[in-house]
Amino acid sequence: MSAPRENVYEVRVPASTANLGAGFDCLGLALELYLSVRATVLLTPATSSRARSHGVRGTSALPKSADQNLILRAMRLTAEREGFHVPGIRLAVQNQIPVAGGLGSSAAAAVAGVALGFAVSGKPIPKDTAMRYAAEMDGHADNVGAALLGGFVVTFTRDDGSVVAVRKRWPKMIRLILVTPATGLETKKSRAVLAPTVSRPDAVHNLQRTALFVAAVEERRFELIWDAMEDRLHQTARQSLIPGLADVLAMPRMPGLLGVALSGAGPSVIALATDRFEEIGKAIASRFESKGVNSTIRILEAAQEGLTATQRSITRS
């Protein structure tokens, strides 16, 4: 009798930064920090699913409970919508993305779970459907679009709940300086401080700059990015939640620095630069340190590739 074989499915999903200043809830960019998940279908059908996770400090807070783990929940939502059953699964999670850091950790988990849901059923992963399910789970189409497709994305959600993401080329000469202060910030709390309405001048201000950002990146008009990242809708309101953020956003121009913004709901800050990366990172970190908050500096490339998925079988002796 041949030895039993276990089916193993692996996905890798990048982190993401959203908004990029003025592009509130519509612009996203994938980053070269990754959530990697290996799902092994258990040979005993009645065995319940379980998960274990590892990561650098600040990244390993993904719940192990099947009822709380976002990856497993996304798998089950996909199965429910597509009419199949998720078998017993053993998840091994390796996470580089800080949790509650404004870097799309929950979007990456939702994308991973939806992709694994399709994979274990033996179905291909349809990008449009995966986008919709993951955005429904996470609530942030800009992060989901970047995590799923990679690169720079412009997203919107239709009235019927479907999500559209248009992927744009990101200039390789622009690198990302990510500064994460040592304080977590839940998106729900960061959203709660935002005003329920905005004035027409503020709305027009952000509309103009969001359009300018896309055009400046497309046409390589990097001198316009500083103006294009100026925001009036969300960053000022969130300064009270993140000590040092006001000083970061008020930084003067520096050689090599194209612009700086709060990453998603925060507390991480993202800077776009073409040179002097370490100098810029230290200048940002010093603003947090002046308020007694330590931070981690990462210098990253944009992730040109989004979700990747593979499948293999292994023999158990």
CSV table of C-alpha atoms in Angstrom, one decimal:
chain,number,residue,atom,x,y,z
A,1,MET,CA,0.0,0.0,0.0
A,2,SER,CA,1.4,3.4,-0.9
A,3,ALA,CA,2.0,5.9,1.8
A,4,PRO,CA,-0.6,8.6,2.2
A,5,ARG,CA,0.0,12.0,0.6
A,6,GLU,CA,-0.9,15.4,2.0
A,7,ASN,CA,-1.8,18.3,-0.2
A,8,VAL,CA,0.0,21.5,0.7
A,9,TYR,CA,-0.9,24.9,-0.6
A,10,GLU,CA,1.3,27.9,-0.1
A,11,VAL,CA,0.6,31.6,-0.7
A,12,ARG,CA,2.7,34.8,-0.3
A,13,VAL,CA,1.1,38.2,0.0
A,14,PRO,CA,2.8,41.6,0.3
A,15,ALA,CA,2.2,44.3,2.8
A,16,SER,CA,0.7,47.5,1.5
A,17,THR,CA,0.5,51.2,2.3
A,18,ALA,CA,-2.7,53.1,1.5
A,19,ASN,CA,-3.8,56.7,0.9
A,20,LEU,CA,-0.3,58.0,0.1
A,21,GLY,CA,-1.4,61.3,1.5
A,22,ALA,CA,-4.4,62.7,-0.3
A,23,GLY,CA,-5.6,59.5,-2.0
A,24,PHE,CA,-7.9,58.6,0.9
A,25,ASP,CA,-9.4,55.1,0.5
A,26,CYS,CA,-8.4,54.9,-3.2
A,27,LEU,CA,-4.6,54.7,-3.6
A,28,GLY,CA,-2.5,51.7,-2.5
A,29,LEU,CA,1.0,50.5,-3.0
A,30,ALA,CA,2.4,47.0,-2.3
A,31,LEU,CA,5.6,46.7,-0.2
A,32,GLU,CA,8.3,44.1,0.0
A,33,LEU,CA,7.3,42.8,3.4
A,34,TYR,CA,5.4,39.5,3.2
A,35,LEU,CA,2.9,37.3,4.8
A,36,SER,CA,3.6,33.7,3.9
A,37,VAL,CA,1.1,30.9,4.7
A,38,ARG,CA,1.4,27.2,4.2
A,39,ALA,CA,-1.9,25.3,4.4
A,40,THR,CA,-1.8,21.5,4.8
A,41,VAL,CA,-5.0,19.5,4.3
A,42,LEU,CA,-5.2,17.1,7.2
A,43,LEU,CA,-5.5,13.4,6.3
A,44,THR,CA,-8.1,12.8,9.0
A,45,PRO,CA,-11.3,14.4,7.8
A,46,ALA,CA,-12.8,15.0,11.3
A,47,THR,CA,-9.7,16.9,12.5
A,48,SER,CA,-10.4,20.5,13.3
A,49,SER,CA,-8.3,23.3,11.7
A,50,ARG,CA,-5.5,24.9,13.7
A,51,ALA,CA,-2.8,27.6,13.1
A,52,ARG,CA,0.6,28.6,14.3
A,53,SER,CA,2.3,31.8,13.4
A,54,HIS,CA,5.8,33.2,13.6
A,55,GLY,CA,7.3,36.6,12.8
A,56,VAL,CA,9.6,39.4,13.9
A,57,ARG,CA,8.6,41.4,16.9
A,58,GLY,CA,5.2,43.1,16.4
A,59,THR,CA,4.1,40.7,13.6
A,60,SER,CA,3.0,37.5,15.3
A,61,ALA,CA,-0.4,38.6,16.7
A,62,LEU,CA,-2.5,36.6,14.3
A,63,PRO,CA,-4.9,34.6,16.5
A,64,LYS,CA,-4.4,30.9,16.6
A,65,SER,CA,-8.1,30.2,17.3
A,66,ALA,CA,-9.9,29.0,14.2
A,67,ASP,CA,-12.9,31.3,15.1
A,68,GLN,CA,-10.7,34.4,15.3
A,69,ASN,CA,-8.0,33.7,12.8
A,70,LEU,CA,-8.7,36.0,9.8
A,71,ILE,CA,-7.0,33.6,7.3
A,72,LEU,CA,-9.3,30.7,8.3
A,73,ARG,CA,-12.3,33.0,8.4
A,74,ALA,CA,-11.6,34.2,4.9
A,75,MET,CA,-11.2,30.6,3.7
A,76,ARG,CA,-14.6,29.7,5.2
A,77,LEU,CA,-16.3,32.8,3.7
A,78,THR,CA,-15.0,31.8,0.3
A,79,ALA,CA,-16.2,28.2,0.8
A,80,GLU,CA,-19.6,29.4,1.8
A,81,ARG,CA,-20.0,31.8,-1.1
A,82,GLU,CA,-18.6,29.2,-3.6
A,83,GLY,CA,-20.6,26.2,-2.3
A,84,PHE,CA,-17.8,23.9,-1.0
A,85,HIS,CA,-16.5,22.7,2.3
A,86,VAL,CA,-13.2,23.6,3.8
A,87,PRO,CA,-11.5,20.4,5.1
A,88,GLY,CA,-9.4,20.3,8.3
A,89,ILE,CA,-6.4,22.5,7.7
A,90,ARG,CA,-3.1,23.0,9.5
A,91,LEU,CA,-1.8,26.6,8.9
A,92,ALA,CA,1.8,27.6,9.3
A,93,VAL,CA,2.1,31.4,9.1
A,94,GLN,CA,5.3,33.4,8.7
A,95,ASN,CA,4.6,37.1,9.0
A,96,GLN,CA,6.9,40.1,8.3
A,97,ILE,CA,4.1,42.6,8.4
A,98,PRO,CA,3.7,44.6,11.7
A,99,VAL,CA,0.2,44.1,13.1
A,100,ALA,CA,-1.9,47.3,13.7
A,101,GLY,CA,0.9,49.2,12.0
A,102,GLY,CA,-1.0,50.7,9.1
A,103,LEU,CA,0.7,48.3,6.6
A,104,GLY,CA,-2.2,46.2,5.5
A,105,SER,CA,-1.6,43.2,7.7
A,106,SER,CA,-5.3,42.3,7.8
A,107,ALA,CA,-5.7,42.9,4.1
A,108,ALA,CA,-2.8,40.4,3.5
A,109,ALA,CA,-4.4,37.9,5.8
A,110,ALA,CA,-7.8,38.2,4.0
A,111,VAL,CA,-6.2,37.9,0.6
A,112,ALA,CA,-4.3,34.8,1.8
A,113,GLY,CA,-7.4,33.2,3.2
A,114,VAL,CA,-9.5,33.8,0.1
A,115,ALA,CA,-6.8,32.5,-2.2
A,116,LEU,CA,-6.3,29.4,0.0
A,117,GLY,CA,-10.1,28.8,0.1
A,118,PHE,CA,-10.1,28.6,-3.7
A,119,ALA,CA,-6.9,26.6,-3.8
A,120,VAL,CA,-8.0,23.8,-1.4
A,121,SER,CA,-11.2,23.4,-3.4
A,122,GLY,CA,-9.2,22.7,-6.5
A,123,LYS,CA,-10.5,25.9,-8.2
A,124,PRO,CA,-8.5,28.6,-9.9
A,125,ILE,CA,-8.3,31.9,-8.0
A,126,PRO,CA,-10.4,34.5,-9.9
A,127,LYS,CA,-8.9,37.9,-9.2
A,128,ASP,CA,-12.2,39.9,-9.4
A,129,THR,CA,-14.0,37.5,-7.0
A,130,ALA,CA,-11.0,37.3,-4.7
A,131,MET,CA,-10.8,41.1,-4.6
A,132,ARG,CA,-14.5,41.3,-3.6
A,133,TYR,CA,-14.4,38.7,-0.9
A,134,ALA,CA,-11.1,40.0,0.7
A,135,ALA,CA,-12.4,43.6,0.6
A,136,GLU,CA,-15.6,42.5,2.3
A,137,MET,CA,-13.5,40.8,5.0
A,138,ASP,CA,-11.0,43.6,5.5
A,139,GLY,CA,-13.0,46.7,4.6
A,140,HIS,CA,-10.1,48.4,2.7
A,141,ALA,CA,-10.1,47.9,-1.0
A,142,ASP,CA,-7.0,50.0,-1.5
A,143,ASN,CA,-4.9,47.6,0.7
A,144,VAL,CA,-6.6,44.6,-0.8
A,145,GLY,CA,-6.0,45.7,-4.4
A,146,ALA,CA,-2.3,46.3,-3.7
A,147,ALA,CA,-1.9,43.0,-1.9
A,148,LEU,CA,-3.6,41.0,-4.6
A,149,LEU,CA,-2.1,42.6,-7.7
A,150,GLY,CA,1.1,44.2,-6.5
A,151,GLY,CA,2.5,47.5,-7.5
A,152,PHE,CA,0.6,50.8,-7.4
A,153,VAL,CA,-3.2,50.5,-7.6
A,154,VAL,CA,-6.1,52.9,-7.9
A,155,THR,CA,-9.3,51.3,-6.5
A,156,PHE,CA,-13.0,52.0,-6.2
A,157,THR,CA,-16.1,50.1,-5.0
A,158,ARG,CA,-19.3,49.9,-7.0
A,159,ASP,CA,-22.7,50.2,-5.4
A,160,ASP,CA,-23.2,46.4,-5.7
A,161,GLY,CA,-20.0,45.8,-3.6
A,162,SER,CA,-17.7,44.7,-6.4
A,163,VAL,CA,-14.3,46.2,-6.3
A,164,VAL,CA,-12.2,47.5,-9.2
A,165,ALA,CA,-8.4,47.9,-9.0
A,166,VAL,CA,-6.4,49.4,-11.8
A,167,ARG,CA,-2.7,48.6,-11.5
A,168,LYS,CA,-0.2,51.2,-12.5
A,169,ARG,CA,3.5,50.9,-13.0
A,170,TRP,CA,5.6,52.2,-10.1
A,171,PRO,CA,8.9,53.8,-10.8
A,172,LYS,CA,11.7,51.6,-9.6
A,173,MET,CA,13.9,54.6,-8.7
A,174,ILE,CA,11.4,55.6,-6.0
A,175,ARG,CA,12.1,53.7,-2.8
A,176,LEU,CA,9.9,53.6,0.3
A,177,ILE,CA,11.2,54.6,3.8
A,178,LEU,CA,8.9,53.0,6.3
A,179,VAL,CA,9.1,54.3,9.9
A,180,THR,CA,7.0,52.4,12.5
A,181,PRO,CA,6.7,53.9,16.0
A,182,ALA,CA,6.6,51.4,18.8
A,183,THR,CA,2.9,51.9,19.4
A,184,GLY,CA,0.0,50.0,17.9
A,185,LEU,CA,-3.1,51.8,16.6
A,186,GLU,CA,-6.3,49.9,15.7
A,187,THR,CA,-7.9,51.0,12.4
A,188,LYS,CA,-11.3,51.3,14.2
A,189,LYS,CA,-9.9,53.8,16.6
A,190,SER,CA,-8.1,55.8,13.9
A,191,ARG,CA,-11.3,55.9,11.8
A,192,ALA,CA,-13.3,57.1,14.8
A,193,VAL,CA,-11.5,60.5,15.0
A,194,LEU,CA,-12.4,61.4,11.4
A,195,ALA,CA,-15.1,64.0,10.7
A,196,PRO,CA,-18.4,62.6,9.3
A,197,THR,CA,-18.5,65.4,6.7
A,198,VAL,CA,-15.9,67.6,5.0
A,199,SER,CA,-16.1,71.0,3.4
A,200,ARG,CA,-16.2,71.4,-0.3
A,201,PRO,CA,-12.8,73.3,-0.4
A,202,ASP,CA,-11.2,70.3,1.5
A,203,ALA,CA,-12.8,67.8,-0.8
A,204,VAL,CA,-11.7,69.7,-3.9
A,205,HIS,CA,-8.2,70.0,-2.4
A,206,ASN,CA,-7.9,66.2,-2.0
A,207,LEU,CA,-9.5,65.4,-5.4
A,208,GLN,CA,-7.0,67.7,-7.2
A,209,ARG,CA,-4.0,66.2,-5.4
A,210,THR,CA,-5.1,62.6,-5.8
A,211,ALA,CA,-5.4,63.1,-9.5
A,212,LEU,CA,-2.0,64.9,-9.5
A,213,PHE,CA,-0.3,62.1,-7.7
A,214,VAL,CA,-1.4,59.5,-10.3
A,215,ALA,CA,-0.3,61.9,-13.1
A,216,ALA,CA,3.0,62.8,-11.5
A,217,VAL,CA,3.9,59.1,-11.0
A,218,GLU,CA,2.8,58.2,-14.6
A,219,GLU,CA,4.7,61.1,-16.2
A,220,ARG,CA,7.7,60.9,-13.8
A,221,ARG,CA,7.1,64.4,-12.7
A,222,PHE,CA,8.6,63.7,-9.3
A,223,GLU,CA,8.9,67.4,-8.4
A,224,LEU,CA,5.1,67.4,-8.1
A,225,ILE,CA,4.8,64.6,-5.6
A,226,TRP,CA,5.4,66.8,-2.5
A,227,ASP,CA,2.3,68.9,-3.4
A,228,ALA,CA,0.3,65.8,-4.5
A,229,MET,CA,0.7,64.2,-1.0
A,230,GLU,CA,-0.8,67.1,0.9
A,231,ASP,CA,-4.0,66.0,2.7
A,232,ARG,CA,-6.9,67.7,4.4
A,233,LEU,CA,-9.2,64.8,5.1
A,234,HIS,CA,-7.6,62.5,7.6
A,235,GLN,CA,-4.0,63.1,8.7
A,236,THR,CA,-4.6,66.2,10.8
A,237,ALA,CA,-7.3,64.5,12.8
A,238,ARG,CA,-5.1,61.5,13.5
A,239,GLN,CA,-2.2,63.5,14.8
A,240,SER,CA,-3.7,63.4,18.3
A,241,LEU,CA,-3.4,59.6,18.3
A,242,ILE,CA,0.2,59.4,17.3
A,243,PRO,CA,2.8,61.4,19.3
A,244,GLY,CA,5.3,62.9,16.9
A,245,LEU,CA,3.2,62.6,13.7
A,246,ALA,CA,2.5,66.4,13.5
A,247,ASP,CA,6.2,67.1,13.5
A,248,VAL,CA,6.8,64.4,10.8
A,249,LEU,CA,4.1,65.9,8.5
A,250,ALA,CA,5.6,69.4,9.0
A,251,MET,CA,9.1,68.3,8.0
A,252,PRO,CA,10.8,70.6,5.5
A,253,ARG,CA,11.9,69.3,2.1
A,254,MET,CA,15.2,67.4,2.1
A,255,PRO,CA,17.4,66.3,-0.8
A,256,GLY,CA,16.1,63.0,-2.1
A,257,LEU,CA,12.8,63.2,-0.3
A,258,LEU,CA,9.7,63.4,-2.6
A,259,GLY,CA,7.0,63.3,0.1
A,260,VAL,CA,5.9,61.9,3.4
A,261,ALA,CA,2.5,60.7,4.7
A,262,LEU,CA,0.8,58.6,7.3
A,263,SER,CA,0.6,55.0,6.1
A,264,GLY,CA,-3.0,53.9,6.0
A,265,ALA,CA,-4.6,54.5,9.4
A,266,GLY,CA,-1.1,54.6,11.0
A,267,PRO,CA,0.9,54.7,13.1
A,268,SER,CA,3.6,53.9,10.5
A,269,VAL,CA,4.8,56.7,8.3
A,270,ILE,CA,5.8,56.2,4.7
A,271,ALA,CA,8.3,58.5,2.8
A,272,LEU,CA,9.0,58.4,-0.9
A,273,ALA,CA,12.5,59.1,-1.9
A,274,THR,CA,15.1,58.7,-4.6
A,275,ASP,CA,18.3,59.2,-2.5
A,276,ARG,CA,19.6,59.6,1.1
A,277,PHE,CA,17.3,57.0,2.4
A,278,GLU,CA,19.0,56.4,5.7
A,279,GLU,CA,19.3,60.1,6.4
A,280,ILE,CA,15.6,60.6,5.7
A,281,GLY,CA,14.6,57.6,7.8
A,282,LYS,CA,16.6,58.9,10.8
A,283,ALA,CA,15.1,62.4,10.4
A,284,ILE,CA,11.6,61.0,10.6
A,285,ALA,CA,12.5,58.7,13.5
A,286,SER,CA,13.9,61.7,15.4
A,287,ARG,CA,10.5,63.3,15.4
A,288,PHE,CA,9.0,60.3,17.2
A,289,GLU,CA,12.0,60.1,19.5
A,290,SER,CA,11.5,63.7,20.6
A,291,LYS,CA,8.1,62.6,22.0
A,292,GLY,CA,9.7,59.6,23.8
A,293,VAL,CA,8.6,57.0,21.2
A,294,ASN,CA,11.2,54.6,19.6
A,295,SER,CA,10.6,53.5,16.1
A,296,THR,CA,11.8,50.9,13.5
A,297,ILE,CA,13.2,52.1,10.1
A,298,ARG,CA,12.8,50.0,7.0
A,299,ILE,CA,14.0,50.9,3.5
A,300,LEU,CA,12.0,49.0,1.0
A,301,GLU,CA,11.2,48.5,-2.7
A,302,ALA,CA,7.7,48.5,-4.0
A,303,ALA,CA,6.5,44.9,-4.4
A,304,GLN,CA,5.9,44.6,-8.2
A,305,GLU,CA,4.2,41.2,-7.7
A,306,GLY,CA,1.1,40.6,-5.6
A,307,LEU,CA,-0.3,37.3,-4.5
A,308,THR,CA,1.6,34.2,-5.5
A,309,ALA,CA,0.2,30.7,-4.9
A,310,THR,CA,1.7,27.2,-5.3
A,311,GLN,CA,0.5,23.6,-4.6
A,312,ARG,CA,2.4,20.4,-4.0
A,313,SER,CA,1.9,17.0,-2.4
A,314,ILE,CA,4.1,15.4,0.2
A,315,THR,CA,4.3,11.7,1.3
A,316,ARG,CA,3.8,11.0,5.0
A,317,SER,CA,5.6,7.9,6.2
